[in-house]
XYZ file of C-alpha atoms in Angstrom:
562
model
C 0.027 -0.494 0.277
C 3.136 2.376 1.041
C 4.658 1.891 -2.063
C 1.215 2.002 -4.251
C 0.777 5.848 -2.936
C 4.669 6.468 -3.238
C 3.963 5.772 -6.913
C 1.222 8.552 -7.037
C 3.017 10.797 -4.710
C 6.092 10.759 -7.256
C 3.351 10.724 -10.262
C 3.131 14.710 -12.065
C 0.993 15.182 -14.377
C -1.327 18.034 -15.920
C -5.054 20.329 -14.261
C -5.790 18.358 -18.171
C -4.912 15.063 -17.798
C -6.547 14.861 -14.026
C -9.558 15.877 -15.500
C -9.799 14.345 -18.120
C -8.422 10.782 -16.043
C -11.286 11.274 -12.768
C -13.718 12.492 -15.409
C -12.789 8.715 -17.165
C -13.437 6.751 -13.344
C -17.046 9.382 -13.041
C -18.592 8.495 -16.646
C -17.307 4.767 -17.450
C -17.248 3.237 -13.051
C -19.636 5.487 -12.045
C -22.349 5.453 -14.342
C -21.994 1.924 -15.428
C -25.939 1.532 -13.889
C -27.313 4.927 -16.015
C -24.818 2.843 -19.088
C -26.565 -0.357 -18.812
C -29.480 0.404 -18.708
C -28.941 2.763 -21.624
C -27.359 -0.553 -23.386
C -30.492 -2.458 -22.656
C -32.428 0.074 -24.281
C -30.951 0.412 -27.468
C -30.076 -3.632 -27.764
C -33.902 -4.383 -27.144
C -34.896 -1.897 -30.517
C -35.995 -4.006 -33.502
C -32.376 -2.037 -35.331
C -30.341 -0.463 -33.473
C -26.728 0.400 -34.551
C -23.587 -0.674 -33.111
C -21.594 2.550 -34.113
C -24.348 3.791 -31.906
C -24.125 2.102 -29.015
C -20.573 2.435 -28.367
C -20.845 6.077 -28.891
C -22.788 6.929 -26.028
C -20.264 6.607 -23.614
C -18.088 8.819 -25.485
C -20.216 11.419 -25.513
C -21.236 10.640 -21.463
C -16.964 10.857 -21.509
C -17.952 14.797 -22.882
C -20.401 15.961 -21.853
C -18.569 14.783 -18.557
C -14.868 16.231 -18.923
C -16.573 19.959 -20.577
C -18.936 20.015 -17.052
C -15.920 19.217 -14.944
C -13.785 21.863 -17.393
C -15.748 24.291 -16.524
C -15.217 24.255 -12.399
C -12.263 22.920 -12.010
C -9.295 24.849 -12.616
C -5.827 25.511 -11.120
C -5.807 25.171 -7.661
C -9.550 24.099 -6.599
C -9.094 20.914 -9.340
C -8.946 18.866 -6.323
C -11.120 19.924 -4.163
C -13.989 20.014 -6.876
C -12.749 16.750 -8.152
C -12.847 14.948 -4.962
C -16.117 16.453 -3.906
C -17.831 15.121 -7.594
C -15.999 11.647 -7.243
C -17.668 11.721 -3.371
C -20.748 12.180 -3.861
C -21.155 9.982 -6.781
C -19.885 6.834 -5.276
C -23.031 7.940 -3.123
C -24.987 8.098 -5.647
C -22.970 4.871 -6.932
C -24.257 2.335 -3.588
C -27.656 4.205 -3.564
C -28.748 3.508 -7.296
C -26.654 -0.608 -7.773
C -27.804 -1.784 -4.556
C -31.584 -0.130 -4.007
C -31.858 0.680 -7.541
C -32.086 4.803 -6.037
C -33.072 7.231 -8.264
C -31.809 10.784 -6.978
C -34.059 13.335 -8.857
C -35.886 16.089 -6.938
C -37.992 14.190 -4.832
C -34.842 12.155 -2.715
C -33.256 15.272 -2.883
C -36.215 16.814 -0.085
C -36.231 13.203 0.844
C -32.231 13.361 1.889
C -32.315 16.807 3.350
C -35.770 15.907 5.796
C -34.424 12.067 6.629
C -33.306 12.256 10.921
C -29.747 10.655 11.797
C -31.338 7.567 13.299
C -33.328 6.952 9.756
C -29.464 8.438 7.883
C -27.870 5.974 10.044
C -29.746 2.942 9.349
C -28.371 2.722 5.609
C -24.995 2.612 6.952
C -23.071 -1.672 7.603
C -20.261 -2.883 6.097
C -20.898 -3.374 2.843
C -21.892 0.665 2.872
C -18.577 0.901 3.884
C -16.208 -1.306 2.240
C -18.004 -0.015 -1.334
C -17.916 3.819 -0.128
C -13.592 3.349 0.872
C -13.433 1.364 -2.592
C -14.739 3.672 -4.948
C -15.287 6.496 -2.904
C -11.693 7.229 -0.930
C -9.694 5.132 -2.477
C -10.474 7.423 -5.940
C -9.985 10.585 -3.938
C -6.522 9.648 -1.564
C -5.084 8.763 -5.601
C -6.399 12.316 -7.229
C -4.870 13.608 -3.087
C -2.134 12.834 -3.874
C -0.068 13.210 -7.585
C 1.421 15.873 -7.719
C -0.085 19.074 -10.424
C 2.178 20.937 -12.784
C 1.114 24.452 -13.885
C 1.357 26.562 -16.750
C 1.331 30.433 -16.625
C -1.683 31.233 -16.144
C -2.812 32.574 -19.294
C -1.741 29.024 -21.316
C -3.030 27.051 -19.370
C -6.638 29.410 -19.188
C -5.307 28.483 -22.921
C -4.916 24.841 -22.631
C -8.229 24.852 -20.796
C -10.232 26.128 -23.466
C -9.308 23.862 -26.039
C -10.385 20.266 -23.516
C -12.910 22.121 -23.487
C -13.354 22.938 -27.682
C -12.310 19.480 -28.529
C -14.934 17.819 -26.640
C -17.834 20.191 -27.499
C -16.306 18.937 -30.787
C -17.151 15.656 -30.282
C -20.295 15.708 -28.874
C -21.600 17.546 -32.041
C -20.125 14.381 -34.038
C -21.531 11.715 -32.162
C -25.176 14.149 -32.023
C -25.197 15.322 -35.728
C -24.482 11.368 -36.691
C -26.443 9.753 -34.428
C -29.411 12.695 -33.486
C -31.765 11.305 -34.572
C -31.008 7.451 -32.156
C -30.644 9.811 -29.738
C -33.962 11.436 -30.213
C -35.569 8.046 -29.896
C -34.377 6.372 -27.442
C -34.519 10.340 -25.131
C -38.513 10.974 -25.233
C -39.264 7.594 -25.172
C -36.698 7.070 -22.277
C -37.168 9.929 -19.866
C -36.071 7.934 -16.462
C -32.341 7.607 -18.503
C -31.483 10.727 -17.644
C -32.157 10.544 -13.495
C -29.508 7.795 -13.679
C -27.125 10.517 -15.017
C -24.555 10.743 -11.639
C -23.976 12.804 -10.112
C -25.391 15.353 -12.083
C -29.278 14.639 -12.019
C -28.801 14.497 -8.255
C -26.918 18.406 -8.748
C -29.980 19.824 -10.389
C -31.985 18.849 -8.829
C -30.575 20.445 -5.094
C -30.159 23.287 -6.977
C -33.325 23.661 -7.458
C -34.815 22.760 -3.944
C -32.639 25.441 -2.323
C -34.233 27.531 -5.268
C -37.634 26.504 -3.914
C -36.945 26.148 0.049
C -34.543 28.594 0.043
C -34.376 31.524 -2.009
C -38.301 31.818 -2.590
C -41.057 33.911 -0.890
C -43.520 31.544 0.632
C -46.816 32.344 -0.516
C -49.838 34.116 1.463
C -51.985 31.664 3.306
C -55.218 30.654 1.030
C -58.249 29.998 3.616
C -59.752 27.205 2.209
C -63.783 28.197 4.369
C -63.664 30.475 6.374
C -66.620 29.027 8.437
C -67.009 25.031 8.589
C -69.101 23.012 11.141
C -69.263 19.258 12.334
C -73.072 18.345 11.776
C -74.937 15.190 13.282
C -77.820 13.459 14.214
C -76.898 11.844 17.553
C -76.254 13.427 20.570
C -73.639 11.047 20.763
C -69.864 11.718 21.418
C -68.191 10.744 17.800
C -64.064 9.273 17.625
C -62.074 8.607 14.937
C -58.199 7.574 14.622
C -56.393 7.433 11.497
C -53.875 6.525 11.142
C -50.916 7.011 8.617
C -49.261 4.272 7.762
C -45.898 4.210 6.606
C -44.134 2.567 3.266
C -46.697 -0.132 3.361
C -48.299 -1.864 0.022
C -50.743 -3.482 -0.577
C -49.312 -6.300 -1.991
C -48.948 -7.851 1.443
C -52.150 -7.180 2.401
C -53.563 -10.625 2.834
C -57.349 -8.516 3.384
C -56.439 -7.637 -0.046
C -55.895 -12.025 -0.969
C -52.219 -11.866 -0.029
C -51.303 -15.437 0.427
C -49.874 -15.403 3.659
C -52.022 -14.964 6.806
C -50.270 -10.752 7.299
C -54.304 -9.808 8.574
C -55.173 -13.050 11.215
C -56.265 -9.560 13.691
C -58.457 -7.044 11.150
C -59.496 -10.070 9.091
C -61.424 -11.069 12.378
C -63.095 -7.928 12.876
C -65.638 -7.060 10.471
C -62.789 -4.266 9.217
C -63.754 -2.743 4.186
C -60.306 -3.438 3.014
C -60.461 -1.000 0.022
C -57.674 -2.847 -2.392
C -56.887 -0.552 -5.405
C -55.749 2.759 -3.644
C -53.053 4.144 -4.943
C -50.628 6.940 -3.690
C -50.249 10.571 -4.930
C -46.705 9.856 -4.843
C -44.078 7.333 -3.320
C -41.907 8.519 -0.897
C -43.032 10.176 2.802
C -42.690 14.387 1.538
C -45.244 13.714 -0.656
C -47.584 11.718 -0.544
C -48.153 13.288 3.150
C -49.109 15.929 2.647
C -50.576 15.810 -0.915
C -53.136 13.251 0.643
C -54.602 15.719 3.590
C -54.245 18.640 0.398
C -57.357 19.652 -1.127
C -54.949 19.861 -4.521
C -54.960 17.064 -6.231
C -51.639 14.394 -7.658
C -52.404 16.022 -10.725
C -51.616 19.310 -9.585
C -49.720 19.574 -6.600
C -47.605 21.384 -5.131
C -45.590 21.897 -1.216
C -45.066 25.525 -1.378
C -49.230 25.790 -2.406
C -50.188 22.888 -0.298
C -47.993 24.334 2.374
C -50.102 27.816 2.442
C -53.404 26.575 2.510
C -56.232 25.082 5.024
C -55.433 20.623 4.712
C -58.483 18.186 5.174
C -57.388 18.620 10.270
C -56.847 22.125 9.943
C -60.708 22.814 8.556
C -62.041 19.920 10.832
C -59.888 21.412 14.126
C -61.959 23.971 12.476
C -64.641 23.392 12.683
C -65.082 21.659 16.781
C -63.111 18.699 16.916
C -60.759 18.715 18.780
C -57.381 17.478 15.892
C -54.252 15.410 18.349
C -51.363 14.551 15.899
C -49.600 11.207 17.692
C -46.211 10.833 16.086
C -43.735 7.802 15.579
C -41.948 9.461 12.897
C -39.573 11.445 13.779
C -41.832 14.008 14.482
C -42.239 14.206 10.026
C -45.908 14.998 9.361
C -44.668 16.995 6.715
C -46.295 20.559 7.756
C -49.433 18.711 8.126
C -50.865 19.153 12.019
C -48.572 22.965 11.878
C -51.609 24.298 13.323
C -53.156 21.533 15.262
C -52.186 19.504 18.751
C -49.735 17.442 18.109
C -47.797 15.121 20.499
C -44.102 13.131 19.433
C -43.420 9.771 20.944
C -40.213 10.181 23.797
C -37.640 7.191 22.413
C -35.931 7.217 25.582
C -34.708 3.837 27.057
C -37.609 4.530 29.412
C -40.304 3.186 26.644
C -39.891 -0.359 27.293
C -41.434 0.082 23.315
C -38.433 2.177 21.821
C -34.630 1.708 21.338
C -33.426 4.392 22.135
C -33.174 6.095 18.572
C -36.967 4.264 17.489
C -40.154 3.144 18.750
C -42.524 0.239 17.470
C -45.625 1.325 17.286
C -47.195 -0.008 20.283
C -45.614 2.533 21.845
C -48.767 4.645 20.143
C -51.380 2.453 22.386
C -50.518 4.643 25.735
C -51.187 8.623 25.210
C -53.806 7.273 22.329
C -55.520 5.521 26.093
C -54.792 8.439 27.372
C -56.647 10.800 25.071
C -59.229 7.895 24.899
C -60.371 8.355 28.684
C -60.096 12.263 29.352
C -62.221 13.425 25.786
C -62.854 17.414 26.099
C -65.470 17.742 22.554
C -68.308 16.579 21.250
C -65.691 15.120 18.489
C -62.981 14.205 18.299
C -59.780 13.351 15.119
C -56.407 11.515 16.646
C -54.374 10.852 14.231
C -51.753 8.431 14.892
C -48.258 8.235 12.573
C -46.431 4.766 12.617
C -43.497 4.074 11.713
C -44.609 1.281 10.321
C -42.265 -0.545 7.463
C -39.662 1.598 6.627
C -36.995 0.334 5.687
C -34.383 -0.555 4.894
C -33.745 -1.952 8.389
C -37.132 -4.027 8.946
C -36.603 -6.069 11.904
C -36.210 -3.053 13.560
C -40.035 -2.185 13.162
C -41.559 -5.122 15.495
C -40.798 -6.919 18.698
C -39.234 -10.572 18.707
C -41.585 -12.305 20.123
C -43.993 -10.458 17.316
C -41.452 -12.099 14.997
C -44.091 -14.579 12.525
C -42.700 -15.386 9.047
C -39.343 -17.441 9.196
C -36.193 -17.032 8.608
C -35.935 -13.230 8.532
C -33.278 -10.394 7.695
C -31.343 -9.456 10.759
C -29.425 -6.803 8.745
C -30.158 -3.115 7.140
C -27.640 -4.246 3.266
C -30.908 -6.090 2.958
C -29.754 -6.784 -0.856
C -26.790 -9.400 0.187
C -30.080 -11.228 2.158
C -32.118 -13.717 0.236
C -35.374 -13.019 -1.439
C -37.657 -15.000 1.234
C -35.691 -13.533 4.525
C -36.260 -10.548 3.025
C -39.916 -10.119 2.309
C -40.295 -12.744 5.583
C -38.999 -9.325 7.668
C -41.093 -7.182 5.648
C -44.082 -9.225 6.070
C -43.509 -9.142 9.649
C -43.704 -5.244 9.639
C -47.720 -5.880 8.582
C -48.148 -8.468 10.160
C -46.838 -6.350 13.072
C -49.020 -3.201 12.315
C -52.486 -4.810 11.656
C -51.660 -6.373 15.730
C -51.382 -2.647 16.329
C -54.557 -1.899 14.652
C -56.039 -4.618 15.690
C -55.495 -3.614 19.286
C -56.755 0.388 18.103
C -60.843 -1.814 16.976
C -60.674 -3.245 20.266
C -60.294 -0.322 21.902
C -62.514 2.215 20.327
C -64.782 -0.965 20.524
C -64.927 -0.703 24.368
C -65.205 3.429 23.724
C -68.012 2.709 22.287
C -70.235 -0.048 24.076
C -69.127 1.235 27.928
C -70.062 5.268 26.813
C -71.969 5.407 24.491
C -69.377 6.713 22.386
C -69.387 6.861 18.758
C -66.029 5.358 16.820
C -65.218 4.706 13.693
C -60.643 4.282 12.054
C -59.097 4.697 9.183
C -55.655 3.436 8.821
C -53.861 4.212 5.193
C -50.663 3.822 3.942
C -48.411 7.156 2.771
C -47.016 4.865 -0.076
C -45.247 1.312 -0.798
C -42.434 -0.740 -0.716
C -40.296 -2.346 -3.345
C -38.900 -5.342 -2.048
C -35.651 -6.313 -4.922
C -38.292 -7.075 -7.821
C -36.124 -6.098 -10.788
C -33.154 -4.861 -8.956
C -35.637 -1.963 -6.802
C -35.778 -1.922 -3.106
C -37.563 1.317 -1.225
C -39.208 3.926 -2.436
C -39.211 7.517 -3.232
C -38.650 6.466 -7.672
C -40.268 8.986 -9.563
C -43.717 8.316 -10.036
C -44.278 8.879 -13.624
C -42.089 4.491 -13.987
C -42.143 3.834 -9.760
C -43.031 0.041 -10.135
C -47.136 -0.962 -8.689
C -45.183 -2.015 -5.405
C -44.454 1.437 -5.108
C -47.853 3.038 -5.048
C -50.620 0.161 -4.652
C -51.190 1.059 -0.700
C -53.869 -0.128 1.123
C -56.640 1.267 3.531
C -59.106 0.453 6.176
C -61.737 0.920 7.174
C -63.737 0.274 10.790
C -66.517 1.424 12.733
C -68.424 0.236 15.733
C -71.851 -1.650 15.075
C -74.051 1.451 16.260
C -72.613 4.347 14.238
C -75.654 4.675 11.087
C -73.582 7.392 8.801
C -72.261 4.950 6.837
C -73.844 1.214 5.832
C -71.041 -0.736 5.893
C -72.330 -3.821 3.203
C -72.469 -1.119 0.857
C -68.677 -0.446 1.436
C -67.808 -3.988 1.130
C -69.154 -4.190 -1.989
C -67.806 -0.684 -3.511
C -64.180 -1.257 -2.342
C -62.777 -3.063 -4.898
C -63.154 0.654 -6.566
C -59.467 2.547 -8.136
C -58.731 5.320 -5.622
C -56.215 7.736 -4.475
C -55.020 9.483 -2.619
C -56.355 12.243 -3.881
C -60.199 11.353 -2.383
C -58.683 11.142 1.476
C -59.273 14.979 2.047
C -63.266 14.388 1.545
C -63.084 10.941 2.737
C -61.634 12.864 6.547
C -64.908 14.868 5.861
C -66.891 13.290 5.600
C -66.353 10.680 7.954
C -65.733 12.985 10.425
C -69.452 14.975 9.198
C -67.787 18.342 7.732
C -69.962 20.368 6.072
C -67.690 22.069 3.820
C -67.178 24.733 1.444
C -63.839 22.838 1.002
C -65.297 19.324 0.203
C -66.904 17.734 -3.186
C -69.099 14.922 -3.113
C -68.315 13.413 -6.012
C -64.740 12.844 -4.333
C -65.928 10.829 -1.499
C -65.316 7.793 -2.110
C -67.593 6.923 1.208
C -70.505 9.244 -0.279
C -72.379 5.885 -2.021
C -72.875 4.081 0.972
C -73.435 7.531 3.138
C -77.072 8.159 4.464
C -79.264 10.018 3.288
C -79.604 12.041 5.970
C -75.372 12.027 6.530
C -75.423 14.079 3.453
C -77.746 16.410 3.919
C -76.505 17.706 6.503
C -72.478 17.909 4.935
C -73.405 19.706 1.854
C -73.646 23.115 1.327
C -75.579 23.210 -1.423
C -79.272 24.233 -0.701
C -80.598 22.776 -2.946
C -79.380 19.421 -2.825
C -79.575 19.413 1.355
C -83.248 19.853 0.697
C -83.517 16.868 -2.194
C -81.933 14.560 0.028
C -84.263 16.128 2.808
C -86.831 15.592 0.406
């Protein structure tokens, strides 16, 4: 090793040479995911040109040289190149190991990730990978001796390098323009794999939007929503916000393993055709509570206007958000009471960094014993099935399926181990839901209170299908595993607002997070000008009197009442 390092310390090269050789490493090694995917796309064409295929890495190399030549000059050359290699090696690991794409959404997720979640990705495999592909090349770049020419001569030399590579790109573009245009137009996702420039572009946009764009003026959707019920009984709804649960893994939806053995016996309605707004919490959570639809969703707009919990709260209900998800409600709970679970070891369900979701039951029971309002909405934000450390999401005594994967580098577990581990998280979520339902059932029976539960996950998860793990892929080409999510509804037998037989009959109709805003208002019997009957999947199973109470249309209310 010492002789190896001495060789590079004694090696004297120009800045142009260092830039070129480093760019070869970035373009041809750290961009292997892009090159491999592009190769597969081109080879799958009916009649592909071999020369065109070979031109792709050359085109990418020239593009890389141009960018790095502009950014790297004289004394800052090593700093810029080392920074690029370090960044690229981390992206290289994420893409090759988990299939992660570092677009705008992933940059946002990374910024909003806390220490505990970030450390869950650190393991021996990740460390060795980073050392080999990031640290060692960076040490070599640092070790070599640079020879500098007079400023103007070196500047001219750099301009020649840039012009030469522009000429190469223009030549390739001229010869194969139609090929590049066709492949690019039909495979827009490929650009997301260019390392590290897609991430740098996304990072620039994120910083611009979040730190240099003034906030929008807050928009009030309804100044006077109200809760209207025929019954004088108190009402409590618990909304459980799931994390990283995919619908395919719920036996309630036909999965062949008993992941819902508890709720299956409690008369729940499972909506098997529910789809998420995004593939990551940062998008899906604010989107589902927003009046905006997936098609026109913009987080800046969403956080600058009333959401569903705001309207429920303004209508007079007591709203409490209890989080076991790193305290992150993505801006949804800003204007209501919140409670973050203490993750310290003093809590028997916590290990100092994370808590099992059973820890949500104690504050929930406490709240249910001290109801202060006629109507109450309690949101429980689970940690659910958050990876890659799935094995930390359920206690050992709740391990139903074995063998499981007791490690964070899940790509190195067998497919069966990984699926068993994930299924254990779903089975544990089902146990927690059943405990909540049992508590709500007891409350309804003993205290004559209307109770209901709504469970929905923010997004799904990939478990190695087609080499993809975790979540967060751009929605345009995200697999169904990341967008098809579960939704469950339960209400006590005495509640008459909804016909459960009717809900079961319509439970396979396609719905999405776009419907959650109106579903929450519907369950809470909120009359609001922001409520839309055509977006409420429960409307067809709602009693005519309940529809008449909550709709803001005087004409429609009169027709229904008559």
